XYZ file of C-alpha atoms in Angstrom:
140
model
C 96.020 103.976 61.920
C 98.511 101.310 62.991
C 98.104 99.191 59.909
C 98.803 100.295 56.373
C 96.803 97.663 54.357
C 93.849 99.120 55.692
C 94.712 102.916 56.151
C 95.363 102.310 52.047
C 92.751 100.235 52.027
C 90.873 103.205 53.155
C 92.052 105.613 51.260
C 90.996 103.085 47.777
C 87.445 103.661 48.988
C 87.824 106.983 49.283
C 89.244 107.570 45.769
C 86.157 104.975 44.451
C 84.401 107.430 45.776
C 85.585 110.703 44.985
C 85.922 109.087 40.883
C 82.649 108.689 41.174
C 81.062 112.102 43.229
C 83.488 113.717 39.916
C 81.058 112.114 37.697
C 77.502 113.822 40.258
C 77.091 109.829 41.276
C 76.769 110.691 44.654
C 74.423 108.327 46.014
C 77.360 106.156 44.591
C 79.657 107.918 45.813
C 78.551 107.801 49.348
C 77.750 103.764 48.987
C 82.287 104.025 48.624
C 82.650 106.324 51.573
C 80.204 104.101 53.453
C 82.593 101.076 53.179
C 85.240 102.934 54.105
C 83.824 103.861 57.532
C 83.065 100.063 58.328
C 86.419 99.556 57.455
C 88.075 101.140 60.238
C 87.857 100.408 64.032
C 86.099 101.233 66.760
C 86.412 104.218 67.998
C 86.798 106.400 64.622
C 86.914 108.979 66.364
C 90.587 107.991 67.184
C 91.655 108.047 64.320
C 92.415 110.435 60.791
C 91.176 108.466 58.757
C 88.523 108.770 60.458
C 87.430 112.800 59.609
C 88.355 112.482 55.979
C 86.281 109.965 55.321
C 83.565 111.849 57.802
C 84.139 115.032 55.577
C 83.446 112.568 52.654
C 80.238 112.076 53.268
C 79.494 115.282 54.778
C 79.990 117.207 51.010
C 78.281 114.393 49.613
C 75.232 114.935 51.654
C 75.154 118.690 50.379
C 76.145 118.028 46.975
C 72.716 115.623 47.276
C 71.236 118.807 49.800
C 70.622 116.279 52.920
C 71.700 119.126 54.794
C 70.964 117.423 58.007
C 73.479 114.051 57.747
C 75.454 117.000 55.775
C 75.515 118.873 59.089
C 76.294 115.697 61.850
C 78.840 114.101 59.252
C 80.946 117.214 59.349
C 80.113 117.890 62.840
C 81.278 114.158 63.680
C 84.112 114.752 61.477
C 85.216 117.733 63.868
C 86.038 114.903 67.066
C 88.495 113.261 64.802
C 92.469 114.152 65.192
C 93.831 117.130 62.861
C 89.610 117.140 61.060
C 89.671 121.368 62.921
C 91.630 122.212 60.986
C 90.249 122.013 57.697
C 89.378 125.241 55.727
C 86.902 123.082 54.019
C 84.904 120.992 56.456
C 84.550 124.465 58.415
C 82.539 126.174 55.069
C 80.583 122.886 54.367
C 79.755 122.303 58.239
C 78.651 126.287 57.937
C 76.778 125.888 54.823
C 74.783 122.330 55.817
C 73.727 124.155 58.708
C 73.178 128.066 57.062
C 70.702 126.145 54.924
C 69.507 124.964 58.324
C 68.258 127.941 59.388
C 71.135 128.056 61.745
C 72.838 131.280 61.039
C 74.529 131.880 63.869
C 76.473 128.211 64.037
C 77.205 128.657 60.686
C 78.614 132.243 60.587
C 80.900 130.475 62.890
C 82.419 127.984 61.023
C 81.923 130.595 57.575
C 84.886 132.586 58.980
C 87.022 129.696 60.554
C 86.816 129.066 56.382
C 87.045 132.647 55.312
C 90.030 133.069 58.374
C 91.740 130.305 57.341
C 91.061 130.790 53.108
C 89.384 133.004 51.408
C 89.270 131.537 47.485
C 87.648 128.537 48.952
C 84.757 130.833 48.610
C 85.012 131.734 44.870
C 83.527 129.124 42.696
C 80.110 128.892 46.386
C 76.836 131.289 45.628
C 77.283 134.512 46.686
C 74.927 134.315 49.276
C 77.441 132.068 52.405
C 80.044 135.299 52.126
C 77.298 137.088 52.508
C 76.741 135.577 55.472
C 79.975 137.046 56.979
C 80.079 140.372 55.486
C 80.182 142.268 58.281
C 82.692 140.135 60.492
C 85.215 140.350 56.800
C 87.479 144.045 57.494
C 86.814 145.635 54.151
C 89.569 146.622 52.155
C 89.784 150.548 50.360
């Protein structure tokens, strides 16, 4: 990001946001994540930090069952450096798209997440792994 103090500020706000998120204070968490977003210079998509913040925002919208906003944030995160390599981002984006009824797109992201880290699905509702079950080789 160029300025270590800016990166530190973004990390602090995200840490505050995650504390609120972990306490199920999702709306307050969003406020912290958006404050972090506002610190990132334009064009934000050039900064890895933007990918972290957008993933956090998308994840929080998912928890609030605001799937359209979640999908939008997570899709934007894909354009940030290295964010497309995040299995968690792929999982959440797939879940948001699934909930929006955009099944072909959802399956693509869910499958990417599964191949990168199948354990991500361990604590998720079975409907998400069921959505890609026909794409996963079964072992006897």
